[in-house]
Amino acid sequence: MGIFWALLGAALAVGMAGVGSAKGVGIASEAAAGVVVDDPSKFGRLLVLQLLPGTQGLYGFIVAVMVLLNTGILGGEAPTLTAGFVFLAACVPIAIGGLISGMAQGRVAASGVNIIAKKPAESSKAIVSASLIELYALLAFIISFLMVINVNTVTAAVA
Amino acid sequence: MKETAYAYAVAYTRALENRMLQRADLEAMLALPSEKDALKYLADKGYGNSGSKTAAGAEEMMKNELEYTWSEVQNACPEGAPIDILLYQNDFHNLKTILKSIFDGSVSGYESLLLGPYITDPAFIYESITTGKTDDFPPLLRDAAKRAYDILASTNDGQLAEIELDKAAFSAMAEVAANSREPFLIGWADLSIALLNMSIALRGAKAKKSKSFLTGAMLKCKNIDNSVLLNAAESGLTEVIAAFTQCGFEDAAKAAEESVSEFERWRDNKRLNYLKAARYKAFGFEPLLGFLVGKQTELQSVRIILSGLRGGIDAETLRGRLRDLYV
C-alpha cells in the first residue's frame, strides 16, 4: 500500500502544480494575444511573461520524478506504508504551492501584459512584478525536494 | 462571468488606447488654421480610415472611427459583456429621431441624424412604427415607444415625447445595470441619472419650467434628493446652484455659476472620471466600458474643434469647451 500513497503524492505534485501553471500560462497568453494581434513586434517581450507561470509545472514534475526514482518505479525500492505516507506529505508543498502560485502569477503576468501594451519600455517592471511570486513556488519546490530525497533515510532511521 | 474571461479583450483595448488622441493632439489641432487642415491631421493619425473604409468628410470620419472602435471591442470581448448598456442610448436616440421625423413629416432626412452602433436596426424601428407593429420591439424599447407615440399622436408635443424617451433611456440603463449585478455598472448608471436630474433642474430653472413638468422629467435617483432640486428649480437659477452645493456637488455649482455649457462640460468630465478608475484594472468589462466612453468623449472634443475651426472660433474659446480625455 505504501507505493499507492507515494504515487498519489507524485500525481498530486505534477497534477496540481501543472494545473496552476496551465491556468497561469493560459491567462497570460490570452492577454498577450490581445497585444500581439495589434502589434506582433511585442511578442518577444511578452513571451517572458507568458513563460513565467510555467515553472510551477516544471517544479511539480521534478518532485514527481524524484518520488519515482525513490519508490521502485524508476529506481530504489517500494516504500513501506509509513514511507508512502511520508512521500505523500513531502509532495504537498509543491502541489498546493504550485497550484496557487501558478494561478496568481498568471494574473500578475496578464496585468504585466497591459503594461507592455501601453508602455513597452517598462517591460522589465512587469517581469519583476511577476517574478516576485516565483519565490513562493521556489520555496515550496525546495521543501518538497528536500523532503522527498530524505524520506527513505528518515523512515529507515525511525524504523 | 469571471473577470479573467476579459483578459484578451482588455489587453487588446490597452493596445488600442495607444491610438487615442492625446491632449497634445488636440492642442495641435487647435493651432491649425482651418477645418481642412484638422481633418488632414486626423487622417494622418489614421482617424476614420481604420479597417477597409476611407473617410470622405468630417462626419464620415467620425462615424467610421466610432464604428471601427465598437466592432473591434465587440469582436474581442466575450459574449454577454455588459457593454451593450451604451447602445441603448443610441437606440432611444434613433427612436426619438424617427418618431419626430414621422410626426414632422420630414421623413427623408432622418437617416443622417441616426446614431450608431445600435442594438435595434433603425430601419426596423421605422418600419415597425409606420406599420403599427411596435410589439416586435425589444422589451426595453417597446413601452417607451408606445408612450411617446401616444403623446405625439394625441398632443403633438415633441418636447414631452422627448422627455419620455430620455427617461426611458436612462431607466433602461439602470435596469441593465441592475440586472448585471455589477456594482461598477450600477454606480455608473446611478451617477448618470443624478447628472441627468441636475441638468434638468438647471435647464428647467433657466427656461422657467413648472415644477410638475420637471417632476415628470426627472428619474428616481439614489445619489440626490430630487425634491431639493425641484424646489430649487422652481425658485430660480441661483437656488439650483445652491442646491448643487447642498447635494455635495460643489464643482458642479462652480461650473453652473459660469454657464450651462460649462456645467455640461463638468457633467461629461464627471462621467468620464468615474470610468477612469477602470484604467487600472487588468480584468473585467470595466476597461472596455471606459475605453468606449473615452472614445465617444474624444470624438465629442474632435467635433468641437472641427466645428469651431469651421465657424472661425478662436482657440482659447474652443479649449474651454473641450472635454477631458480618457488616456
Tab-separated table of C-alpha atoms in Angstrom:
chain	number	residue	atom	x	y	z
A	1	MET	CA	0.000	0.000	0.000
A	2	GLY	CA	2.954	2.327	0.561
A	3	ILE	CA	3.550	2.650	-3.165
A	4	PHE	CA	-0.046	3.793	-3.694
A	5	TRP	CA	0.352	6.750	-1.330
A	6	ALA	CA	3.753	7.613	-2.744
A	7	LEU	CA	2.416	7.616	-6.301
A	8	LEU	CA	-0.609	9.613	-5.211
A	9	GLY	CA	1.846	12.210	-3.882
A	10	ALA	CA	3.738	12.232	-7.196
A	11	ALA	CA	0.485	12.531	-9.131
A	12	LEU	CA	-0.675	15.467	-6.991
A	13	ALA	CA	2.696	17.215	-7.289
A	14	VAL	CA	2.750	17.064	-11.055
A	15	GLY	CA	-1.016	17.394	-11.486
A	16	MET	CA	-1.828	20.275	-9.170
A	17	ALA	CA	1.294	22.277	-9.966
A	18	GLY	CA	0.591	21.562	-13.631
A	19	VAL	CA	-2.955	22.885	-13.329
A	20	GLY	CA	-1.601	26.044	-11.660
A	21	SER	CA	0.861	26.542	-14.487
A	22	ALA	CA	-1.648	25.750	-17.205
A	23	LYS	CA	-4.083	28.271	-15.803
A	24	GLY	CA	-1.346	30.847	-15.288
A	25	VAL	CA	0.198	30.455	-18.731
A	26	GLY	CA	-3.294	30.365	-20.204
A	27	ILE	CA	-4.424	33.684	-18.786
A	28	ALA	CA	-1.083	35.378	-19.538
A	29	SER	CA	-1.089	34.045	-23.107
A	30	GLU	CA	-4.675	35.090	-23.627
A	31	ALA	CA	-3.789	38.640	-22.617
A	32	ALA	CA	-0.588	38.551	-24.699
A	33	ALA	CA	-2.578	37.531	-27.767
A	34	GLY	CA	-4.639	40.698	-27.358
A	35	VAL	CA	-1.484	42.770	-27.723
A	36	VAL	CA	0.214	40.676	-30.414
A	37	VAL	CA	-2.851	40.882	-32.648
A	38	ASP	CA	-2.367	44.638	-32.730
A	39	ASP	CA	1.437	44.758	-32.620
A	40	PRO	CA	3.275	41.482	-33.376
A	41	SER	CA	6.641	43.148	-32.696
A	42	LYS	CA	5.925	42.935	-28.950
A	43	PHE	CA	5.841	39.148	-28.967
A	44	GLY	CA	9.419	38.782	-27.673
A	45	ARG	CA	8.832	40.974	-24.620
A	46	LEU	CA	5.557	39.212	-23.890
A	47	LEU	CA	6.993	35.714	-24.149
A	48	VAL	CA	8.858	36.043	-20.836
A	49	LEU	CA	5.624	36.932	-19.065
A	50	GLN	CA	3.834	34.035	-20.727
A	51	LEU	CA	6.536	31.576	-19.643
A	52	LEU	CA	6.959	32.675	-16.025
A	53	PRO	CA	3.837	30.906	-14.667
A	54	GLY	CA	5.009	27.735	-16.412
A	55	THR	CA	7.793	26.987	-13.926
A	56	GLN	CA	5.461	25.588	-11.258
A	57	GLY	CA	4.538	22.698	-13.516
A	58	LEU	CA	8.227	22.011	-14.015
A	59	TYR	CA	8.887	22.034	-10.253
A	60	GLY	CA	5.997	19.596	-9.714
A	61	PHE	CA	7.363	17.378	-12.471
A	62	ILE	CA	10.863	17.279	-10.887
A	63	VAL	CA	9.430	16.380	-7.472
A	64	ALA	CA	7.288	13.631	-9.061
A	65	VAL	CA	10.326	12.204	-10.872
A	66	MET	CA	12.262	12.219	-7.600
A	67	VAL	CA	9.432	10.234	-5.995
A	68	LEU	CA	9.511	7.722	-8.855
A	69	LEU	CA	13.281	7.412	-8.501
A	70	ASN	CA	12.937	6.562	-4.803
A	71	THR	CA	9.933	4.243	-4.784
A	72	GLY	CA	10.887	1.390	-7.070
A	73	ILE	CA	9.273	2.773	-10.241
A	74	LEU	CA	12.407	4.219	-11.825
A	75	GLY	CA	14.814	3.181	-9.094
A	76	GLY	CA	15.061	2.412	-5.390
A	77	GLU	CA	12.739	0.088	-3.517
A	78	ALA	CA	8.996	0.014	-2.973
A	79	PRO	CA	8.200	2.063	0.149
A	80	THR	CA	6.620	0.827	3.322
A	81	LEU	CA	3.174	2.134	4.251
A	82	THR	CA	4.733	4.732	6.536
A	83	ALA	CA	7.233	5.803	3.882
A	84	GLY	CA	4.385	6.002	1.349
A	85	PHE	CA	2.516	8.450	3.584
A	86	VAL	CA	5.668	10.471	4.085
A	87	PHE	CA	6.223	10.696	0.332
A	88	LEU	CA	2.654	11.948	0.015
A	89	ALA	CA	3.274	14.561	2.707
A	90	ALA	CA	6.514	15.604	1.007
A	91	CYS	CA	4.641	16.313	-2.232
A	92	VAL	CA	2.030	18.562	-0.593
A	93	PRO	CA	4.073	21.826	-0.565
A	94	ILE	CA	4.710	21.908	-4.317
A	95	ALA	CA	1.220	20.567	-5.101
A	96	ILE	CA	-0.570	23.342	-3.211
A	97	GLY	CA	2.145	25.996	-3.613
A	98	GLY	CA	2.419	25.290	-7.324
A	99	LEU	CA	-1.324	25.387	-7.913
A	100	ILE	CA	-1.958	28.667	-6.151
A	101	SER	CA	1.244	30.478	-7.115
A	102	GLY	CA	0.820	29.440	-10.756
A	103	MET	CA	-2.630	30.944	-10.947
A	104	ALA	CA	-1.599	34.073	-9.044
A	105	GLN	CA	1.469	34.529	-11.213
A	106	GLY	CA	-0.684	34.189	-14.307
A	107	ARG	CA	-2.888	37.063	-13.155
A	108	VAL	CA	0.111	39.279	-12.454
A	109	ALA	CA	1.683	38.321	-15.792
A	110	ALA	CA	-1.573	39.170	-17.597
A	111	SER	CA	-1.619	42.525	-15.815
A	112	GLY	CA	2.004	42.983	-16.873
A	113	VAL	CA	0.930	42.394	-20.461
A	114	ASN	CA	-1.172	45.537	-20.126
A	115	ILE	CA	1.932	47.458	-19.047
A	116	ILE	CA	3.767	46.293	-22.163
A	117	ALA	CA	0.756	47.127	-24.325
A	118	LYS	CA	0.808	50.721	-23.167
A	119	LYS	CA	4.468	51.286	-22.259
A	120	PRO	CA	6.777	48.735	-23.871
A	121	ALA	CA	9.856	50.434	-22.382
A	122	GLU	CA	8.630	49.491	-18.904
A	123	SER	CA	8.514	45.746	-19.645
A	124	SER	CA	11.176	44.991	-17.017
A	125	LYS	CA	8.841	46.272	-14.280
A	126	ALA	CA	6.144	43.860	-15.449
A	127	ILE	CA	8.597	40.963	-15.425
A	128	VAL	CA	9.959	41.844	-11.960
A	129	SER	CA	6.411	42.035	-10.559
A	130	ALA	CA	5.534	38.604	-11.909
A	131	SER	CA	8.859	37.203	-10.708
A	132	LEU	CA	8.098	38.135	-7.092
A	133	ILE	CA	5.570	35.287	-6.937
A	134	GLU	CA	8.155	32.857	-8.260
A	135	LEU	CA	9.892	32.975	-4.863
A	136	TYR	CA	6.993	31.201	-3.179
A	137	ALA	CA	6.800	28.488	-5.824
A	138	LEU	CA	10.540	28.051	-5.424
A	139	LEU	CA	10.283	27.760	-1.625
A	140	ALA	CA	7.577	25.108	-1.968
A	141	PHE	CA	9.702	23.246	-4.525
A	142	ILE	CA	12.841	23.292	-2.357
A	143	ILE	CA	10.993	21.965	0.682
A	144	SER	CA	9.259	19.221	-1.314
A	145	PHE	CA	12.528	18.279	-2.977
A	146	LEU	CA	14.463	18.126	0.306
A	147	MET	CA	11.767	16.041	1.931
A	148	VAL	CA	11.442	13.591	-0.986
A	149	ILE	CA	15.172	12.878	-1.236
A	150	ASN	CA	15.372	12.249	2.523
A	151	VAL	CA	12.230	10.164	3.025
A	152	ASN	CA	13.935	6.784	2.803
A	153	THR	CA	16.797	7.787	5.107
A	154	VAL	CA	14.466	9.217	7.725
A	155	THR	CA	11.908	6.392	7.690
A	156	ALA	CA	14.702	3.772	7.861
A	157	ALA	CA	16.218	5.545	10.872
A	158	VAL	CA	12.832	5.740	12.619
A	159	ALA	CA	12.149	2.054	11.923
B	1	MET	CA	-18.925	35.993	-15.953
B	2	LYS	CA	-15.461	35.651	-14.445
B	3	GLU	CA	-13.406	38.801	-14.829
B	4	THR	CA	-10.450	36.817	-16.204
B	5	ALA	CA	-12.608	35.992	-19.244
B	6	TYR	CA	-11.820	39.537	-20.372
B	7	ALA	CA	-8.010	39.107	-20.341
B	8	TYR	CA	-7.693	39.153	-24.144
B	9	ALA	CA	-10.184	41.961	-24.668
B	10	VAL	CA	-8.635	44.181	-22.002
B	11	ALA	CA	-5.101	43.716	-23.358
B	12	TYR	CA	-6.321	44.444	-26.881
B	13	THR	CA	-8.144	47.522	-25.655
B	14	ARG	CA	-4.945	48.723	-23.979
B	15	ALA	CA	-3.203	48.383	-27.323
B	16	LEU	CA	-5.999	50.386	-28.981
B	17	GLU	CA	-5.745	53.061	-26.302
B	18	ASN	CA	-2.301	53.894	-27.667
B	19	ARG	CA	-4.016	55.198	-30.795
B	20	MET	CA	-6.340	57.508	-28.903
B	21	LEU	CA	-5.719	61.224	-29.229
B	22	GLN	CA	-3.670	62.899	-26.510
B	23	ARG	CA	-4.111	66.420	-25.192
B	24	ALA	CA	-1.110	67.420	-27.355
B	25	ASP	CA	-3.022	66.258	-30.447
B	26	LEU	CA	-5.997	68.429	-29.557
B	27	GLU	CA	-3.661	71.377	-28.951
B	28	ALA	CA	-2.013	70.764	-32.324
B	29	MET	CA	-5.419	70.765	-33.994
B	30	LEU	CA	-6.416	73.967	-32.216
B	31	ALA	CA	-3.329	75.634	-33.633
B	32	LEU	CA	-4.296	74.730	-37.212
B	33	PRO	CA	-5.827	77.423	-39.417
B	34	SER	CA	-8.745	75.512	-40.912
B	35	GLU	CA	-11.042	72.509	-40.589
B	36	LYS	CA	-9.440	71.034	-43.703
B	37	ASP	CA	-6.026	71.050	-42.010
B	38	ALA	CA	-7.514	69.484	-38.883
B	39	LEU	CA	-9.103	66.737	-40.956
B	40	LYS	CA	-5.766	66.089	-42.649
B	41	TYR	CA	-4.118	65.914	-39.208
B	42	LEU	CA	-6.700	63.358	-38.090
B	43	ALA	CA	-6.353	61.354	-41.290
B	44	ASP	CA	-2.563	61.239	-40.761
B	45	LYS	CA	-3.253	59.788	-37.322
B	46	GLY	CA	-5.279	57.046	-39.013
B	47	TYR	CA	-8.534	58.556	-37.866
B	48	GLY	CA	-11.589	57.306	-39.679
B	49	ASN	CA	-9.514	55.222	-42.080
B	50	SER	CA	-9.297	52.174	-39.873
B	51	GLY	CA	-10.417	48.923	-41.360
B	52	SER	CA	-11.360	48.918	-45.015
B	53	LYS	CA	-13.141	52.262	-45.099
B	54	THR	CA	-11.682	55.597	-46.146
B	55	ALA	CA	-13.427	58.695	-44.881
B	56	ALA	CA	-14.584	61.380	-47.275
B	57	GLY	CA	-15.637	64.089	-44.808
B	58	ALA	CA	-15.653	65.060	-41.157
B	59	GLU	CA	-18.890	63.311	-40.210
B	60	GLU	CA	-17.999	60.191	-42.144
B	61	MET	CA	-14.615	60.168	-40.457
B	62	MET	CA	-16.243	60.337	-37.020
B	63	LYS	CA	-18.758	57.666	-37.968
B	64	ASN	CA	-16.083	55.323	-39.324
B	65	GLU	CA	-13.925	55.822	-36.256
B	66	LEU	CA	-16.763	55.043	-33.851
B	67	GLU	CA	-17.955	52.035	-35.844
B	68	TYR	CA	-14.418	50.666	-36.087
B	69	THR	CA	-13.855	51.113	-32.346
B	70	TRP	CA	-17.095	49.352	-31.487
B	71	SER	CA	-16.571	46.486	-33.899
B	72	GLU	CA	-13.052	45.899	-32.571
B	73	VAL	CA	-14.186	45.837	-28.945
B	74	GLN	CA	-17.261	43.740	-29.668
B	75	ASN	CA	-15.186	41.211	-31.600
B	76	ALA	CA	-12.623	40.992	-28.813
B	77	CYS	CA	-14.892	40.770	-25.787
B	78	PRO	CA	-16.641	37.611	-24.627
B	79	GLU	CA	-20.336	37.148	-25.314
B	80	GLY	CA	-22.613	38.627	-22.701
B	81	ALA	CA	-20.316	41.508	-21.736
B	82	PRO	CA	-22.480	44.307	-20.343
B	83	ILE	CA	-21.086	46.942	-22.715
B	84	ASP	CA	-24.401	46.999	-24.613
B	85	ILE	CA	-25.592	49.371	-21.919
B	86	LEU	CA	-24.083	52.149	-24.025
B	87	LEU	CA	-26.012	51.127	-27.124
B	88	TYR	CA	-29.450	51.561	-25.559
B	89	GLN	CA	-28.831	55.305	-25.536
B	90	ASN	CA	-28.337	55.180	-29.301
B	91	ASP	CA	-31.459	53.060	-29.762
B	92	PHE	CA	-33.561	55.562	-27.850
B	93	HIS	CA	-31.996	58.462	-29.724
B	94	ASN	CA	-32.816	56.752	-33.033
B	95	LEU	CA	-36.355	56.027	-31.884
B	96	LYS	CA	-36.749	59.681	-30.902
B	97	THR	CA	-35.391	60.864	-34.267
B	98	ILE	CA	-37.629	58.547	-36.245
B	99	LEU	CA	-40.780	59.424	-34.279
B	100	LYS	CA	-40.063	63.129	-34.658
B	101	SER	CA	-39.451	62.804	-38.368
B	102	ILE	CA	-42.678	60.852	-38.863
B	103	PHE	CA	-44.762	63.396	-36.983
B	104	ASP	CA	-42.945	66.389	-38.532
B	105	GLY	CA	-43.396	64.946	-41.993
B	106	SER	CA	-39.625	65.262	-42.625
B	107	VAL	CA	-39.154	61.535	-43.227
B	108	SER	CA	-36.497	61.837	-45.907
B	109	GLY	CA	-33.798	63.489	-43.799
B	110	TYR	CA	-33.809	61.422	-40.628
B	111	GLU	CA	-31.122	58.920	-41.668
B	112	SER	CA	-28.341	61.472	-41.284
B	113	LEU	CA	-29.384	62.117	-37.666
B	114	LEU	CA	-29.265	58.486	-36.596
B	115	LEU	CA	-26.596	57.271	-34.208
B	116	GLY	CA	-24.687	54.030	-34.457
B	117	PRO	CA	-23.844	51.451	-33.427
B	118	TYR	CA	-27.171	50.247	-32.136
B	119	ILE	CA	-28.991	47.156	-30.891
B	120	THR	CA	-32.206	47.674	-32.829
B	121	ASP	CA	-31.890	48.440	-36.525
B	122	PRO	CA	-33.333	51.925	-37.237
B	123	ALA	CA	-34.910	50.617	-40.453
B	124	PHE	CA	-36.762	48.067	-38.333
B	125	ILE	CA	-37.847	50.807	-35.908
B	126	TYR	CA	-39.108	52.918	-38.794
B	127	GLU	CA	-40.979	50.081	-40.407
B	128	SER	CA	-42.493	48.904	-37.116
B	129	ILE	CA	-43.781	52.374	-36.264
B	130	THR	CA	-45.193	53.100	-39.698
B	131	THR	CA	-46.933	49.726	-39.816
B	132	GLY	CA	-48.039	49.901	-36.164
B	133	LYS	CA	-46.148	46.757	-35.165
B	134	THR	CA	-44.267	48.081	-32.145
B	135	ASP	CA	-44.997	44.846	-30.269
B	136	ASP	CA	-41.973	43.394	-32.070
B	137	PHE	CA	-39.629	45.905	-30.387
B	138	PRO	CA	-37.211	44.690	-27.713
B	139	PRO	CA	-38.883	44.905	-24.267
B	140	LEU	CA	-36.842	47.900	-23.112
B	141	LEU	CA	-37.881	49.915	-26.159
B	142	ARG	CA	-41.469	48.735	-26.568
B	143	ASP	CA	-43.349	50.539	-23.788
B	144	ALA	CA	-41.431	53.774	-24.212
B	145	ALA	CA	-42.111	53.747	-27.953
B	146	LYS	CA	-45.829	53.281	-27.334
B	147	ARG	CA	-45.969	56.066	-24.746
B	148	ALA	CA	-44.017	58.507	-26.913
B	149	TYR	CA	-46.162	57.629	-29.943
B	150	ASP	CA	-49.357	58.226	-27.966
B	151	ILE	CA	-48.078	61.578	-26.694
B	152	LEU	CA	-47.210	62.702	-30.199
B	153	ALA	CA	-50.455	61.369	-31.657
B	154	SER	CA	-52.653	62.980	-29.006
B	155	THR	CA	-50.811	66.242	-28.219
B	156	ASN	CA	-48.114	66.569	-30.915
B	157	ASP	CA	-45.860	67.831	-28.079
B	158	GLY	CA	-42.364	66.886	-29.263
B	159	GLN	CA	-40.708	68.110	-26.075
B	160	LEU	CA	-42.894	65.913	-23.895
B	161	ALA	CA	-42.239	62.875	-26.090
B	162	GLU	CA	-38.516	63.618	-25.962
B	163	ILE	CA	-38.571	63.756	-22.160
B	164	GLU	CA	-40.455	60.479	-22.062
B	165	LEU	CA	-37.853	58.792	-24.249
B	166	ASP	CA	-34.891	60.314	-22.385
B	167	LYS	CA	-36.342	58.999	-19.153
B	168	ALA	CA	-36.899	55.606	-20.711
B	169	ALA	CA	-33.311	55.535	-21.999
B	170	PHE	CA	-31.854	56.154	-18.549
B	171	SER	CA	-34.352	53.751	-16.950
B	172	ALA	CA	-33.201	51.110	-19.427
B	173	MET	CA	-29.597	51.841	-18.486
B	174	ALA	CA	-30.424	51.469	-14.790
B	175	GLU	CA	-32.312	48.241	-15.460
B	176	VAL	CA	-29.489	46.719	-17.493
B	177	ALA	CA	-27.026	47.748	-14.776
B	178	ALA	CA	-29.197	46.267	-12.012
B	179	ASN	CA	-29.614	43.005	-13.940
B	180	SER	CA	-25.859	42.726	-14.414
B	181	ARG	CA	-25.367	42.917	-10.607
B	182	GLU	CA	-22.082	44.673	-11.266
B	183	PRO	CA	-21.506	47.379	-8.632
B	184	PHE	CA	-19.339	49.393	-11.036
B	185	LEU	CA	-22.106	49.480	-13.639
B	186	ILE	CA	-24.825	50.197	-11.092
B	187	GLY	CA	-22.738	53.067	-9.720
B	188	TRP	CA	-22.242	54.457	-13.196
B	189	ALA	CA	-25.963	54.275	-14.005
B	190	ASP	CA	-26.782	55.984	-10.685
B	191	LEU	CA	-24.272	58.732	-11.383
B	192	SER	CA	-25.631	59.216	-14.914
B	193	ILE	CA	-29.176	59.589	-13.566
B	194	ALA	CA	-28.042	62.047	-10.901
B	195	LEU	CA	-26.278	64.130	-13.550
B	196	LEU	CA	-29.365	63.963	-15.792
B	197	ASN	CA	-31.583	65.262	-12.978
B	198	MET	CA	-29.096	68.045	-12.246
B	199	SER	CA	-29.115	69.055	-15.923
B	200	ILE	CA	-32.912	69.040	-15.962
B	201	ALA	CA	-33.038	71.225	-12.859
B	202	LEU	CA	-30.535	73.719	-14.282
B	203	ARG	CA	-32.111	73.937	-17.719
B	204	GLY	CA	-35.613	73.911	-16.203
B	205	ALA	CA	-34.788	76.834	-13.931
B	206	LYS	CA	-33.315	78.749	-16.849
B	207	ALA	CA	-36.361	78.096	-19.049
B	208	LYS	CA	-38.694	78.726	-16.058
B	209	LYS	CA	-40.436	75.352	-16.411
B	210	SER	CA	-43.136	74.389	-13.940
B	211	LYS	CA	-42.430	72.067	-11.023
B	212	SER	CA	-44.880	69.473	-12.334
B	213	PHE	CA	-43.138	69.464	-15.723
B	214	LEU	CA	-39.736	68.971	-14.090
B	215	THR	CA	-41.103	66.287	-11.762
B	216	GLY	CA	-42.245	64.347	-14.801
B	217	ALA	CA	-38.854	64.765	-16.442
B	218	MET	CA	-36.703	63.569	-13.542
B	219	LEU	CA	-35.880	59.978	-12.704
B	220	LYS	CA	-35.779	58.448	-9.253
B	221	CYS	CA	-32.222	58.849	-8.049
B	222	LYS	CA	-30.139	57.232	-5.316
B	223	ASN	CA	-27.416	59.893	-5.194
B	224	ILE	CA	-29.547	63.041	-4.998
B	225	ASP	CA	-32.783	64.042	-3.340
B	226	ASN	CA	-34.932	65.130	-6.286
B	227	SER	CA	-37.185	67.260	-4.107
B	228	VAL	CA	-34.210	69.519	-3.287
B	229	LEU	CA	-33.546	70.035	-6.990
B	230	LEU	CA	-37.228	70.501	-7.834
B	231	ASN	CA	-37.824	73.109	-5.130
B	232	ALA	CA	-34.668	74.922	-6.166
B	233	ALA	CA	-35.584	74.818	-9.865
B	234	GLU	CA	-38.962	76.338	-9.055
B	235	SER	CA	-37.278	79.205	-7.167
B	236	GLY	CA	-34.619	80.057	-9.744
B	237	LEU	CA	-31.131	79.571	-11.114
B	238	THR	CA	-29.277	80.788	-8.015
B	239	GLU	CA	-31.199	78.336	-5.857
B	240	VAL	CA	-30.349	75.454	-8.204
B	241	ILE	CA	-26.674	76.314	-7.924
B	242	ALA	CA	-27.008	76.380	-4.140
B	243	ALA	CA	-28.815	73.016	-4.301
B	244	PHE	CA	-25.857	71.502	-6.160
B	245	THR	CA	-23.602	72.505	-3.268
B	246	GLN	CA	-26.158	71.200	-0.787
B	247	CYS	CA	-26.159	67.837	-2.597
B	248	GLY	CA	-22.380	67.635	-2.352
B	249	PHE	CA	-21.520	68.742	-5.887
B	250	GLU	CA	-19.543	71.917	-5.218
B	251	ASP	CA	-17.686	71.621	-8.523
B	252	ALA	CA	-20.988	71.456	-10.369
B	253	ALA	CA	-22.134	74.614	-8.611
B	254	LYS	CA	-18.953	76.430	-9.646
B	255	ALA	CA	-19.357	75.294	-13.250
B	256	ALA	CA	-23.058	76.188	-13.322
B	257	GLU	CA	-22.247	79.661	-11.997
B	258	GLU	CA	-20.208	80.253	-15.148
B	259	SER	CA	-22.653	78.922	-17.739
B	260	VAL	CA	-24.853	75.990	-18.688
B	261	SER	CA	-22.300	74.823	-21.250
B	262	GLU	CA	-19.574	74.878	-18.568
B	263	PHE	CA	-21.857	72.760	-16.374
B	264	GLU	CA	-22.342	70.327	-19.252
B	265	ARG	CA	-18.600	70.107	-19.666
B	266	TRP	CA	-18.282	69.348	-15.959
B	267	ARG	CA	-21.044	66.729	-16.265
B	268	ASP	CA	-19.331	64.942	-19.159
B	269	ASN	CA	-15.986	65.032	-17.350
B	270	LYS	CA	-17.599	63.680	-14.183
B	271	ARG	CA	-18.989	60.675	-16.051
B	272	LEU	CA	-15.651	60.009	-17.690
B	273	ASN	CA	-13.713	60.417	-14.456
B	274	TYR	CA	-15.856	57.713	-12.858
B	275	LEU	CA	-14.827	55.362	-15.640
B	276	LYS	CA	-11.160	56.338	-15.427
B	277	ALA	CA	-10.829	54.017	-12.417
B	278	ALA	CA	-11.078	51.201	-14.980
B	279	ARG	CA	-7.700	52.195	-16.437
B	280	TYR	CA	-6.022	50.421	-13.530
B	281	LYS	CA	-7.910	47.153	-13.913
B	282	ALA	CA	-6.370	44.269	-15.844
B	283	PHE	CA	-9.527	42.139	-15.968
B	284	GLY	CA	-13.275	42.638	-16.222
B	285	PHE	CA	-15.565	44.585	-18.527
B	286	GLU	CA	-14.811	47.952	-16.889
B	287	PRO	CA	-11.758	48.832	-19.045
B	288	LEU	CA	-13.823	48.130	-22.164
B	289	LEU	CA	-16.624	50.381	-20.980
B	290	GLY	CA	-14.119	53.092	-20.058
B	291	PHE	CA	-12.423	52.855	-23.432
B	292	LEU	CA	-15.697	53.084	-25.372
B	293	VAL	CA	-16.977	56.061	-23.398
B	294	GLY	CA	-13.487	57.572	-23.623
B	295	LYS	CA	-13.622	57.242	-27.402
B	296	GLN	CA	-17.056	58.875	-27.519
B	297	THR	CA	-15.738	61.760	-25.418
B	298	GLU	CA	-12.695	62.063	-27.665
B	299	LEU	CA	-14.956	62.277	-30.711
B	300	GLN	CA	-17.009	64.927	-28.935
B	301	SER	CA	-13.859	67.029	-28.464
B	302	VAL	CA	-12.810	66.479	-32.073
B	303	ARG	CA	-16.259	67.622	-33.225
B	304	ILE	CA	-15.985	70.749	-31.056
B	305	ILE	CA	-12.639	71.609	-32.642
B	306	LEU	CA	-13.769	70.890	-36.199
B	307	SER	CA	-16.977	72.889	-35.919
B	308	GLY	CA	-15.054	75.659	-34.132
B	309	LEU	CA	-12.490	75.878	-36.901
B	310	ARG	CA	-15.311	75.846	-39.438
B	311	GLY	CA	-17.028	78.720	-37.647
B	312	GLY	CA	-13.827	80.710	-37.070
B	313	ILE	CA	-13.996	80.466	-33.268
B	314	ASP	CA	-10.711	81.295	-31.527
B	315	ALA	CA	-8.568	78.560	-29.992
B	316	GLU	CA	-8.943	79.829	-26.406
B	317	THR	CA	-12.746	79.603	-26.537
B	318	LEU	CA	-12.583	76.148	-28.065
B	319	ARG	CA	-10.046	74.999	-25.469
B	320	GLY	CA	-12.530	75.936	-22.756
B	321	ARG	CA	-15.164	73.691	-24.318
B	322	LEU	CA	-13.035	70.571	-24.672
B	323	ARG	CA	-13.808	67.553	-22.527
B	324	ASP	CA	-11.213	65.597	-20.549
B	325	LEU	CA	-9.598	62.715	-22.356
B	326	TYR	CA	-9.629	59.114	-21.178
B	327	VAL	CA	-5.928	58.475	-21.662
